[in-house]
Short mmCIF file of C-alpha atoms in Angstrom, two decimals:
data_model
loop_
_atom_site.label_atom_id
_atom_site.label_comp_id
_atom_site.label_asym_id
_atom_site.label_seq_id
_atom_site.Cartn_x
_atom_site.Cartn_y
_atom_site.Cartn_z
CA MET N 1 31.44 57.00 111.96
CA LYS N 2 29.32 55.95 109.02
CA GLU N 3 28.54 52.73 107.10
CA ILE N 4 28.06 52.85 103.41
CA THR N 5 26.64 49.66 102.16
CA ALA N 6 26.76 49.53 98.23
CA ILE N 7 25.19 47.32 95.69
CA ILE N 8 26.62 47.58 92.63
CA ARG N 9 27.15 45.61 89.32
CA PRO N 10 29.76 42.75 89.56
CA ASP N 11 31.52 43.39 86.77
CA LYS N 12 32.32 47.17 88.09
CA LEU N 13 33.82 45.67 91.36
CA GLU N 14 37.42 45.62 90.19
CA VAL N 15 37.41 49.17 88.85
CA VAL N 16 35.51 50.68 92.12
CA LYS N 17 37.99 48.79 94.35
CA LYS N 18 40.80 50.73 92.36
CA ALA N 19 39.49 53.94 92.56
CA LEU N 20 38.67 53.36 96.62
CA GLN N 21 42.19 52.31 96.94
CA GLU N 22 43.35 55.81 95.59
CA ILE N 23 41.44 58.03 97.69
CA GLN N 24 42.85 55.40 100.64
CA CYS N 25 39.84 53.82 101.20
CA ASN N 26 41.31 50.15 101.97
CA GLY N 27 38.87 48.39 104.12
CA VAL N 28 36.14 47.09 102.28
CA THR N 29 34.34 43.41 102.79
CA VAL N 30 32.88 42.06 99.47
CA THR N 31 29.51 39.86 99.45
CA GLU N 32 28.22 38.24 96.05
CA VAL N 33 24.42 38.46 96.64
CA LYS N 34 21.29 38.20 94.21
CA GLY N 35 18.40 40.73 94.36
CA ARG N 36 16.12 42.99 92.11
CA GLY N 37 14.93 46.83 92.02
CA ARG N 38 12.64 48.67 89.88
CA GLN N 39 13.50 46.61 86.86
CA LEU N 40 11.82 43.28 88.86
CA GLY N 41 14.48 41.22 86.82
CA ILE N 42 14.89 40.27 83.16
CA THR N 43 13.28 37.77 80.00
CA GLU N 44 15.83 35.67 78.49
CA SER N 45 15.17 33.19 75.69
CA TYR N 46 16.97 29.64 75.36
CA ARG N 47 16.44 27.12 72.52
CA GLY N 48 13.25 28.98 71.91
CA HIS N 49 11.96 29.51 75.30
CA ASP N 50 11.60 32.41 77.42
CA TYR N 51 12.30 32.25 81.14
CA LYS N 52 12.25 35.26 83.49
CA VAL N 53 15.51 36.14 86.12
CA ASP N 54 13.85 37.56 88.69
CA LEU N 55 17.06 37.45 90.91
CA LEU N 56 20.18 39.05 89.27
CA PRO N 57 23.75 38.78 90.56
CA LYS N 58 24.95 41.79 92.60
CA THR N 59 27.61 42.79 94.16
CA ARG N 60 27.43 44.21 97.93
CA LEU N 61 30.31 46.58 99.34
CA GLU N 62 30.08 47.47 103.22
CA ILE N 63 32.55 50.05 103.90
CA ILE N 64 32.83 51.92 107.26
CA VAL N 65 34.27 55.63 106.94
CA ASN N 66 35.27 58.58 109.35
CA ASN N 67 32.55 61.50 108.49
CA LYS N 68 34.53 63.60 107.30
CA ASP N 69 35.33 61.11 104.48
CA LEU N 70 31.88 59.99 103.94
CA GLU N 71 31.07 62.20 101.18
CA LYS N 72 34.52 61.53 99.02
CA VAL N 73 33.59 57.69 99.27
CA ILE N 74 30.27 58.33 98.44
CA ASP N 75 31.61 60.37 95.38
CA THR N 76 34.09 57.47 94.36
CA ILE N 77 31.79 55.10 93.87
CA VAL N 78 28.80 56.74 92.33
CA LYS N 79 31.80 57.69 89.68
CA THR N 80 33.19 54.29 89.11
CA ALA N 81 30.21 52.24 89.59
CA HIS N 82 27.71 54.35 86.96
CA THR N 83 26.83 53.29 83.68
CA GLY N 84 23.44 55.28 82.83
CA ASP N 85 21.39 51.91 82.74
CA ILE N 86 18.60 50.36 85.07
CA GLY N 87 20.34 47.85 87.63
CA ASP N 88 23.55 50.24 88.34
CA GLY N 89 22.61 50.02 91.97
CA LYS N 90 21.98 51.65 95.30
CA ILE N 91 24.42 52.88 98.50
CA PHE N 92 22.70 53.26 101.86
CA VAL N 93 24.64 55.12 104.38
CA SER N 94 23.57 53.92 107.86
CA PRO N 95 25.14 55.60 111.18
CA VAL N 96 27.85 53.07 113.54
CA GLU N 97 27.70 53.52 117.37
CA GLN N 98 30.98 51.97 118.06
CA VAL N 99 34.25 49.87 116.20
CA ILE N 100 36.81 47.91 118.08
CA ARG N 101 39.51 46.23 116.22
CA ILE N 102 39.97 42.93 118.01
CA ARG N 103 43.73 42.73 117.42
CA THR N 104 44.96 45.92 119.63
CA GLY N 105 41.66 46.77 121.22
CA GLU N 106 41.84 50.19 119.85
CA ASN N 107 38.24 51.25 119.72
CA GLY N 108 36.09 54.31 117.81
CA GLU N 109 38.11 56.25 114.83
CA LYS N 110 41.21 54.82 115.36
CA ALA N 111 40.12 51.28 115.00
CA VAL N 112 38.87 52.15 111.82
#
């Protein structure tokens, strides 16, 4: 099993969620976060004064998948979150040692 952590633009959340549901990937945790990457923030102007916003709003998705579904989920996120502009986000993949469903006590792939 793998954990996919995707950092995406907030305005892409609904499109990504819908696409994940279409491929039967329903379990997702969503967190509103702030961060920056290569762009190092943006400079904006307000009433004639420039100011730097160095932490931009992003959305973090956490998804646990079986190994056989990993590439399908990653491809779906990439296709739906992509704009081609700086700040589209990143995807991180980590191994998952164990998953336990609290309600039933099931563990492993059955708990996902």
